[in-house]
PDB file of N, CA, C and O in Angstrom, chain B, residues numbered from 101:
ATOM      1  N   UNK B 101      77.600 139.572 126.924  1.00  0.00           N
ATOM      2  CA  UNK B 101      77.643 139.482 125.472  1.00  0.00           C
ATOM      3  C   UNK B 101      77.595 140.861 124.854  1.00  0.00           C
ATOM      4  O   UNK B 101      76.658 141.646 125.006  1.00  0.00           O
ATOM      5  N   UNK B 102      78.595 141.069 124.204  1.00  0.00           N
ATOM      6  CA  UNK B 102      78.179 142.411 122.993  1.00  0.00           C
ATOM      7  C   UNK B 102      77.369 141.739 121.900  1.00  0.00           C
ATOM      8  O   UNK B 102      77.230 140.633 121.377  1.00  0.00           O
ATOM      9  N   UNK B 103      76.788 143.305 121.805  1.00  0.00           N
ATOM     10  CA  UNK B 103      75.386 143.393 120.344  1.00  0.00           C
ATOM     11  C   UNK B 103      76.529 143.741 119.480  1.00  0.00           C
ATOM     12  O   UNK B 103      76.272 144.837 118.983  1.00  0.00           O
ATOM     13  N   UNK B 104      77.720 143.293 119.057  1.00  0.00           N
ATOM     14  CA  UNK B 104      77.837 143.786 117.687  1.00  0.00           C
ATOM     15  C   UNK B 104      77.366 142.539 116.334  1.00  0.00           C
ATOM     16  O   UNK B 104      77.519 141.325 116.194  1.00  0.00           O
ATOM     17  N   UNK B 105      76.859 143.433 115.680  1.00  0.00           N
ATOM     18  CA  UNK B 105      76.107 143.026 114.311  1.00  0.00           C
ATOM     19  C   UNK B 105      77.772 142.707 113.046  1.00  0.00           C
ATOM     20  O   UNK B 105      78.784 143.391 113.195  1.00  0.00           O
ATOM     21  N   UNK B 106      77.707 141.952 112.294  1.00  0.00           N
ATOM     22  CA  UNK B 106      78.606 141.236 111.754  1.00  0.00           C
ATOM     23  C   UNK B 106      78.966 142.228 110.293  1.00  0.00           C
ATOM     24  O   UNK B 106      79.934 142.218 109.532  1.00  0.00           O
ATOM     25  N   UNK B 107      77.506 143.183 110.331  1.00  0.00           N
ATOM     26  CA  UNK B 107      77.773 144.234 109.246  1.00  0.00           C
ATOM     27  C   UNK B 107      78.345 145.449 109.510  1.00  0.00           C
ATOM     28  O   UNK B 107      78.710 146.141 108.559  1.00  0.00           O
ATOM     29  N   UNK B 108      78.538 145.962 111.027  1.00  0.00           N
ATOM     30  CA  UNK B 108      78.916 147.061 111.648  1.00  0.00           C
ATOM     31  C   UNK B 108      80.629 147.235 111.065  1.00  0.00           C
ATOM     32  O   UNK B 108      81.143 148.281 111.461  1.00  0.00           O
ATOM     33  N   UNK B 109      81.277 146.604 110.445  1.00  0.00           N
ATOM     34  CA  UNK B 109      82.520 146.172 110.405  1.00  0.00           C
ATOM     35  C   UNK B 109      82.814 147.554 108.867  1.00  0.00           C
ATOM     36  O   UNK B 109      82.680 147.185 107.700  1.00  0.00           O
ATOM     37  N   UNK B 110      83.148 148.842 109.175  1.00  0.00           N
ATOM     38  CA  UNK B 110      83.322 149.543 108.009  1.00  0.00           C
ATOM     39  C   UNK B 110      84.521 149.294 107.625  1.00  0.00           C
ATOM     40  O   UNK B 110      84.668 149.855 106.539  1.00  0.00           O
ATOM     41  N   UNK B 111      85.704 148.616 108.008  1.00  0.00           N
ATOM     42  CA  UNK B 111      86.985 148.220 107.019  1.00  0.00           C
ATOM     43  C   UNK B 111      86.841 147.444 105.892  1.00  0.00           C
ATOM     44  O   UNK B 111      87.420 147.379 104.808  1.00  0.00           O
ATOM     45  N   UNK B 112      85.680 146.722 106.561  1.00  0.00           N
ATOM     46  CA  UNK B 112      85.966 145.088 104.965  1.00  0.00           C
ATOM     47  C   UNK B 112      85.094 145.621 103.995  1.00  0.00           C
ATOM     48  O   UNK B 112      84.131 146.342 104.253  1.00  0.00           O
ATOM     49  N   UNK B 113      85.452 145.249 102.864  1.00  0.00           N
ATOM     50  CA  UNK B 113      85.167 145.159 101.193  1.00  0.00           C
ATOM     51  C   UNK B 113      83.420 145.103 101.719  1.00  0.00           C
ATOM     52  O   UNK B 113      82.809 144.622 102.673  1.00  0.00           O
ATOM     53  N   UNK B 114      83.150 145.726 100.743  1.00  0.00           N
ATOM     54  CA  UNK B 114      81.691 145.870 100.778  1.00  0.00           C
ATOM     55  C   UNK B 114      81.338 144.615 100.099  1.00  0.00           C
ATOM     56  O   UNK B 114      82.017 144.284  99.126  1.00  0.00           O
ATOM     57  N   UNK B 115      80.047 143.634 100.614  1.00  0.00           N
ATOM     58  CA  UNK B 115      79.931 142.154 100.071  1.00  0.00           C
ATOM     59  C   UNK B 115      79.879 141.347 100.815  1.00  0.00           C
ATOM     60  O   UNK B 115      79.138 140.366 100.747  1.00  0.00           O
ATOM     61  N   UNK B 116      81.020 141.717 102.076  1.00  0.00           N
ATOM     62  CA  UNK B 116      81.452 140.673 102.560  1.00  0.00           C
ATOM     63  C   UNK B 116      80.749 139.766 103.655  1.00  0.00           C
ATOM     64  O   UNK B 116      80.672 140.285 104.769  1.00  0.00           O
ATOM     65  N   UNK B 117      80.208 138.449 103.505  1.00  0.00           N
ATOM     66  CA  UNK B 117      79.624 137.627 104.356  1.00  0.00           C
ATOM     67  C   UNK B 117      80.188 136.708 104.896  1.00  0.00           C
ATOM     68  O   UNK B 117      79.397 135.813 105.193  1.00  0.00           O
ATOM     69  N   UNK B 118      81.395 136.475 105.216  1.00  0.00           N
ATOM     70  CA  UNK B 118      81.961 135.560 105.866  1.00  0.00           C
ATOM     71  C   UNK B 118      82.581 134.533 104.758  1.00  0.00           C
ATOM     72  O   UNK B 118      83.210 133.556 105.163  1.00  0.00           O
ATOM     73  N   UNK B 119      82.450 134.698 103.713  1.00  0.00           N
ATOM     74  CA  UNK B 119      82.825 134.200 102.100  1.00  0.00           C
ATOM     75  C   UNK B 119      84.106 134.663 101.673  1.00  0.00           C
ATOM     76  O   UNK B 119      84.279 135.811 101.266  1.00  0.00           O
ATOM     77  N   UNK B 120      85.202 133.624 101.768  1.00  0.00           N
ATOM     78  CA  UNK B 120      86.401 134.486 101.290  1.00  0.00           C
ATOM     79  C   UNK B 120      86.491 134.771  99.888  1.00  0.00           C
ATOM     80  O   UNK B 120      87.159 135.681  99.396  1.00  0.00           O
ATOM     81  N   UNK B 121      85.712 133.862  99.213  1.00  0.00           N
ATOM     82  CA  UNK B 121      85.829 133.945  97.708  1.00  0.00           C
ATOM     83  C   UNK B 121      85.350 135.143  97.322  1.00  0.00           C
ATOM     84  O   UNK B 121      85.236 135.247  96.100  1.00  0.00           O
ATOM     85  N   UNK B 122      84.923 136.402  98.171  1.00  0.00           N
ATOM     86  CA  UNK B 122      84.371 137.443  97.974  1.00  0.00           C
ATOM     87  C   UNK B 122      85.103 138.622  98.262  1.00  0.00           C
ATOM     88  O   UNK B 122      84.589 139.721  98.469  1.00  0.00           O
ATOM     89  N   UNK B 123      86.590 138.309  98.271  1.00  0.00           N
ATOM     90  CA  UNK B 123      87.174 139.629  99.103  1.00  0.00           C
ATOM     91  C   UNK B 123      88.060 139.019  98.021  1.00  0.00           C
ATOM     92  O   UNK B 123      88.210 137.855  97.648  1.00  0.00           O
ATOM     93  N   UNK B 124      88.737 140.470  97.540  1.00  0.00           N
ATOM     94  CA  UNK B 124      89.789 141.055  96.940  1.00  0.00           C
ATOM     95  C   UNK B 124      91.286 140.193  97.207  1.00  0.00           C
ATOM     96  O   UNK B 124      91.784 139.736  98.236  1.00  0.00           O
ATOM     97  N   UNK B 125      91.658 140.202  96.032  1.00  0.00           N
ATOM     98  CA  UNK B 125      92.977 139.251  95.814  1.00  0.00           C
ATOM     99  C   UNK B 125      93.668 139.842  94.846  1.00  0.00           C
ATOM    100  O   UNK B 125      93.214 140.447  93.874  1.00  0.00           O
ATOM    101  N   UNK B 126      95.188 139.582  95.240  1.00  0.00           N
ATOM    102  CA  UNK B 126      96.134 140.104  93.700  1.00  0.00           C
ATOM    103  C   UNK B 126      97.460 139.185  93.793  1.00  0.00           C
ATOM    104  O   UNK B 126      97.355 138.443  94.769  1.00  0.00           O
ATOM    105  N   UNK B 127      98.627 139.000  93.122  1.00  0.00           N
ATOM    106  CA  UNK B 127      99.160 138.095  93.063  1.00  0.00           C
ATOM    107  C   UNK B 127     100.428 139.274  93.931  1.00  0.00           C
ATOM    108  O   UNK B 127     100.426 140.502  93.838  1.00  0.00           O
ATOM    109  N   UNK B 128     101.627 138.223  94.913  1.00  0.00           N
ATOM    110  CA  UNK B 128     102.410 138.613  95.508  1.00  0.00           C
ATOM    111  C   UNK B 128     103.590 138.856  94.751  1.00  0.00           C
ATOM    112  O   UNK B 128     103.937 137.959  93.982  1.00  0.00           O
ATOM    113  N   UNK B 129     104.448 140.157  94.834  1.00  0.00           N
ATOM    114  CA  UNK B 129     105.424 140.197  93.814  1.00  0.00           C
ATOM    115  C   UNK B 129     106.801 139.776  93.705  1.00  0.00           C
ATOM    116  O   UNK B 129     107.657 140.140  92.899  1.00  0.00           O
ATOM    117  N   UNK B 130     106.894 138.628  95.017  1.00  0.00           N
ATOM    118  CA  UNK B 130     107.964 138.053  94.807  1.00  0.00           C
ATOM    119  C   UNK B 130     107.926 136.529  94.653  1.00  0.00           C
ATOM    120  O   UNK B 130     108.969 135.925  94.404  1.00  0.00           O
ATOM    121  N   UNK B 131     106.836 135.929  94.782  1.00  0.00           N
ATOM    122  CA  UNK B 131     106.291 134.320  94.758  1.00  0.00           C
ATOM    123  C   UNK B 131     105.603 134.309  93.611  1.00  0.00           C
ATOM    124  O   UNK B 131     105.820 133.424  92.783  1.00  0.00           O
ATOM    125  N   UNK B 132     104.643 135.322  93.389  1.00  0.00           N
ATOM    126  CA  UNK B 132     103.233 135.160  92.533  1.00  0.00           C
ATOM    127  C   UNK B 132     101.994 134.495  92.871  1.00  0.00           C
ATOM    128  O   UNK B 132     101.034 134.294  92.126  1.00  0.00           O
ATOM    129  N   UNK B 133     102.183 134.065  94.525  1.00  0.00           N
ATOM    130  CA  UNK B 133     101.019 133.060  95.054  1.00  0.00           C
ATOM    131  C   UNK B 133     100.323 134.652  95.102  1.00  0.00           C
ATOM    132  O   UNK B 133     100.782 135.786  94.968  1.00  0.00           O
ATOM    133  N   UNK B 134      98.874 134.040  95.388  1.00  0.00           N
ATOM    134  CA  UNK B 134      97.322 134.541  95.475  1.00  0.00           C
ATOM    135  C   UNK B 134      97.063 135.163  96.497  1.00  0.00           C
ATOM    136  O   UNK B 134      96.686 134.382  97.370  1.00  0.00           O
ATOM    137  N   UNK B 135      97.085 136.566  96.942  1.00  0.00           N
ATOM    138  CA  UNK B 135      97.153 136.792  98.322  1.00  0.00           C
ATOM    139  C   UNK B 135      95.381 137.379  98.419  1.00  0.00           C
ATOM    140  O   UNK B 135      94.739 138.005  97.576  1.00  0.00           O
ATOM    141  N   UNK B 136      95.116 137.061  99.292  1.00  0.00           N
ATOM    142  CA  UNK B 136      93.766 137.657  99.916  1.00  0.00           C
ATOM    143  C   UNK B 136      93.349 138.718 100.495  1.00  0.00           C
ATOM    144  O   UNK B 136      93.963 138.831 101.556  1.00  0.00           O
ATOM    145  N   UNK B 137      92.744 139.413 100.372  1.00  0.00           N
ATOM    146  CA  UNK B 137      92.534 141.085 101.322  1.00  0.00           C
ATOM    147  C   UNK B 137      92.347 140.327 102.869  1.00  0.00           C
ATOM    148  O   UNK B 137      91.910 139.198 103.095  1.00  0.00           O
ATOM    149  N   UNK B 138      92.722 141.119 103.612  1.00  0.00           N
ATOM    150  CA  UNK B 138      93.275 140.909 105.507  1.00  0.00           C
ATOM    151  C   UNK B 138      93.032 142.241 106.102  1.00  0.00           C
ATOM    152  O   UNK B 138      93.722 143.219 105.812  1.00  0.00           O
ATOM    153  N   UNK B 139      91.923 142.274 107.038  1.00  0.00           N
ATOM    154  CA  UNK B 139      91.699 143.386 107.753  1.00  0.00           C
ATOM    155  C   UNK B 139      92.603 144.078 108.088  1.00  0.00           C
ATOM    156  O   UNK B 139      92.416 145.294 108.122  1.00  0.00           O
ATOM    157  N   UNK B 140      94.061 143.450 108.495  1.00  0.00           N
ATOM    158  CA  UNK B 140      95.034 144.174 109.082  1.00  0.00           C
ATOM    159  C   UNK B 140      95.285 145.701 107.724  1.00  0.00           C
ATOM    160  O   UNK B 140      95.503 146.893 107.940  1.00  0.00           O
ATOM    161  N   UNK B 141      95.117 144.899 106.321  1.00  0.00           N
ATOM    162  CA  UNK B 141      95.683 145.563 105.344  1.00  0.00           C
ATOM    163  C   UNK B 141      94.585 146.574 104.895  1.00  0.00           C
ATOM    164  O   UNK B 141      94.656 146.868 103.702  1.00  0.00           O
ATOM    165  N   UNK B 142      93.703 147.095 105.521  1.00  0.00           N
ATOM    166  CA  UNK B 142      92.430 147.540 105.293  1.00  0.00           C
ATOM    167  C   UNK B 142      92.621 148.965 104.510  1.00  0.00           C
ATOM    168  O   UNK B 142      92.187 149.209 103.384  1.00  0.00           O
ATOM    169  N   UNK B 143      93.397 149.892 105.388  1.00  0.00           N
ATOM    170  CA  UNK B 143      93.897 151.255 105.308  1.00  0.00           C
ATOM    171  C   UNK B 143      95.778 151.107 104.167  1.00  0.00           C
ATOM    172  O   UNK B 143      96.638 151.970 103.990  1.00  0.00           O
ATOM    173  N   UNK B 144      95.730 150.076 103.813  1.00  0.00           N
ATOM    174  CA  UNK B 144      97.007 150.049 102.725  1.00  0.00           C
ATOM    175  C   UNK B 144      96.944 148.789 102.017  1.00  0.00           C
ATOM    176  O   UNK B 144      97.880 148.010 101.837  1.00  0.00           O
ATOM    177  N   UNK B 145      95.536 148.644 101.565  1.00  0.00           N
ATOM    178  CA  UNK B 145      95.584 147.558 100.786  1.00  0.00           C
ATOM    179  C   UNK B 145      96.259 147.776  99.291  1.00  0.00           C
ATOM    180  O   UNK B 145      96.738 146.735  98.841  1.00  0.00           O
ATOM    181  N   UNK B 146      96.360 148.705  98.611  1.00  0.00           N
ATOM    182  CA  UNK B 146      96.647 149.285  97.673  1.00  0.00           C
ATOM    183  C   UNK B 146      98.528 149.521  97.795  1.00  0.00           C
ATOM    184  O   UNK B 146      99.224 149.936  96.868  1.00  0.00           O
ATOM    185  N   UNK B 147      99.038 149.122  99.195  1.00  0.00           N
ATOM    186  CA  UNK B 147     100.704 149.747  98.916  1.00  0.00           C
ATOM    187  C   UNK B 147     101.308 148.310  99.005  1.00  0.00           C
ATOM    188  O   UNK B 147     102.464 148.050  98.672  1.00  0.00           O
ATOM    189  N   UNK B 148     100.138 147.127  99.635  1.00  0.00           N
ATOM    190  CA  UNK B 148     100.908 145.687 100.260  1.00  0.00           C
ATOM    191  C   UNK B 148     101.488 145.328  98.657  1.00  0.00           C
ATOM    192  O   UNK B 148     101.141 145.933  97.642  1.00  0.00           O
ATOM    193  N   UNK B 149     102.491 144.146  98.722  1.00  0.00           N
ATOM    194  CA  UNK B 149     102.904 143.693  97.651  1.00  0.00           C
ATOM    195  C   UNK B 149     103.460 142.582  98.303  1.00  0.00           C
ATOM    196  O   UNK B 149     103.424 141.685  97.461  1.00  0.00           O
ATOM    197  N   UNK B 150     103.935 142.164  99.294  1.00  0.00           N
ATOM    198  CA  UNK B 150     104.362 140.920  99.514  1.00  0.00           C
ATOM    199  C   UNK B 150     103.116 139.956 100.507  1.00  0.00           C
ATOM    200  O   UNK B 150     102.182 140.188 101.274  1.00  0.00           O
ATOM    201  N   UNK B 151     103.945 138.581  99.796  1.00  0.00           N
ATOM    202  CA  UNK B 151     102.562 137.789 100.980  1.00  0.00           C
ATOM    203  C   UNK B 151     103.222 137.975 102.332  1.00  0.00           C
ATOM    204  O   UNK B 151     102.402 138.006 103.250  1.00  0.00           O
ATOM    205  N   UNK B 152     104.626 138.123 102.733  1.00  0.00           N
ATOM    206  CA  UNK B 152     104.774 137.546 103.429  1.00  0.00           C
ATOM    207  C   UNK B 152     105.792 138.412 104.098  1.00  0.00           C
ATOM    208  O   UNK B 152     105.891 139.572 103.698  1.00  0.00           O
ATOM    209  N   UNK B 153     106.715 137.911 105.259  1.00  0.00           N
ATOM    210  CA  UNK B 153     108.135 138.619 105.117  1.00  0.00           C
ATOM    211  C   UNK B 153     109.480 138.494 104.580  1.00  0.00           C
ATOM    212  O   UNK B 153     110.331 139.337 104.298  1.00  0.00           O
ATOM    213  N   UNK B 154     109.444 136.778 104.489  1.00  0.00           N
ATOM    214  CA  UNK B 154     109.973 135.958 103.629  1.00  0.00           C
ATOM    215  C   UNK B 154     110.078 136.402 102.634  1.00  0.00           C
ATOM    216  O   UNK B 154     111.246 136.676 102.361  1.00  0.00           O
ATOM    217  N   UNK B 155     109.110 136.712 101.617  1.00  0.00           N
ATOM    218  CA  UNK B 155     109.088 137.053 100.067  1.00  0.00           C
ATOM    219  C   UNK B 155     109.563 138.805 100.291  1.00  0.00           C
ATOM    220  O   UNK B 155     110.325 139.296  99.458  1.00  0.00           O
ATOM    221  N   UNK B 156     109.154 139.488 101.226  1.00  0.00           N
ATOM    222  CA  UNK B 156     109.742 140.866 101.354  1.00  0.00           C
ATOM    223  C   UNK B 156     111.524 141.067 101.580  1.00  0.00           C
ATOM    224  O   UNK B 156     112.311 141.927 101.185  1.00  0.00           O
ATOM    225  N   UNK B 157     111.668 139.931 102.338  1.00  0.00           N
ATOM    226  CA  UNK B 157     113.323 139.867 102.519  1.00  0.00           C
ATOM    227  C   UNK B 157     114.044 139.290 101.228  1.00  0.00           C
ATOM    228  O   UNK B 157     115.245 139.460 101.018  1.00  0.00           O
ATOM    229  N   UNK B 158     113.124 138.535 100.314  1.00  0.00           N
ATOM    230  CA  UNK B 158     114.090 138.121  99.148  1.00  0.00           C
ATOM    231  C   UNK B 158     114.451 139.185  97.797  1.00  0.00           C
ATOM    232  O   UNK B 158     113.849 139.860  96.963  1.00  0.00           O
ATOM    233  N   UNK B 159     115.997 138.801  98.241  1.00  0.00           N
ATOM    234  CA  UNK B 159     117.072 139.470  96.947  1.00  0.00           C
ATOM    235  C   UNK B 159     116.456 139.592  95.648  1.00  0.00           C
ATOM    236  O   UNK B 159     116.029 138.533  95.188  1.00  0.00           O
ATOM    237  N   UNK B 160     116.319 140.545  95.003  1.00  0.00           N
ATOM    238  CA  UNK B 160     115.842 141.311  94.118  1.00  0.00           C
ATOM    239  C   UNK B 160     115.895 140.338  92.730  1.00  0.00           C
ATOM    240  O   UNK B 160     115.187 140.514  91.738  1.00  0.00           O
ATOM    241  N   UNK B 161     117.041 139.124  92.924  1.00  0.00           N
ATOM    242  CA  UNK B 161     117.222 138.857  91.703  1.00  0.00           C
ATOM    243  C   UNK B 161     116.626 137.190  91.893  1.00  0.00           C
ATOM    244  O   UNK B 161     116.650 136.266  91.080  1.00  0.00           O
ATOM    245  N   UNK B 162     116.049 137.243  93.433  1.00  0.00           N
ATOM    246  CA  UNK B 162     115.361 135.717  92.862  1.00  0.00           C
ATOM    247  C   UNK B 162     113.493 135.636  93.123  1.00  0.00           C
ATOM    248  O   UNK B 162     112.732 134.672  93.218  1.00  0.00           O
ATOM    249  N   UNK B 163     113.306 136.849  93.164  1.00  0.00           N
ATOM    250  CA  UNK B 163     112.081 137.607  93.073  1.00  0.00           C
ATOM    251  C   UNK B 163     111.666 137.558  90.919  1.00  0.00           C
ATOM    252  O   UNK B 163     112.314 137.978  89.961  1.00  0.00           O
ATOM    253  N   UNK B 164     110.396 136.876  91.020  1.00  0.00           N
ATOM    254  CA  UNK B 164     109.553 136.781  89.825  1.00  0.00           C
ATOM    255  C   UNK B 164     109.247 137.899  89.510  1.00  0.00           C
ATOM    256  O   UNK B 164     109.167 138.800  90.345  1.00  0.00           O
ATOM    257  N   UNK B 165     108.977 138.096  88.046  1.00  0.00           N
ATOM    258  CA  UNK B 165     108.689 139.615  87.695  1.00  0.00           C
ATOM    259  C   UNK B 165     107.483 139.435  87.209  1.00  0.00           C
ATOM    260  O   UNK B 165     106.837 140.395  86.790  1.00  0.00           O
TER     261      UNK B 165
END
């Protein structure tokens, strides 16, 4: 068994207890659905804009503004 402690985790949002309702969200800019902060996005949470790849591959003109 590893001792790691569940707070040792310096990527995630400060707060965070296992509570998603507690981590950072902004709307996706080609759907407008609700996207959630994702460890993967830790170090570029600030450049993501799509939920998905789907919504990243769609044509400019059927993308919501």
């Amino acid at each position: 068994m590893s001792s790691r402690s569940p707070s040792s985790s310096s990527s995630s949002p400060r707060g965070f207890r296992g509570n998603k309702s507690s981590l950072p969200s902004k709307p996706c800019a080609a759907c407008g659905r609700e996207m959630s902060w994702r460890r993967a996005w830790a170090r570029c949470w600030d450049e993501v804009k799509y939920c998905s790849e789907a919504c990243r591959r769609a044509p400019a003109a059927v993308r919501r503004s």
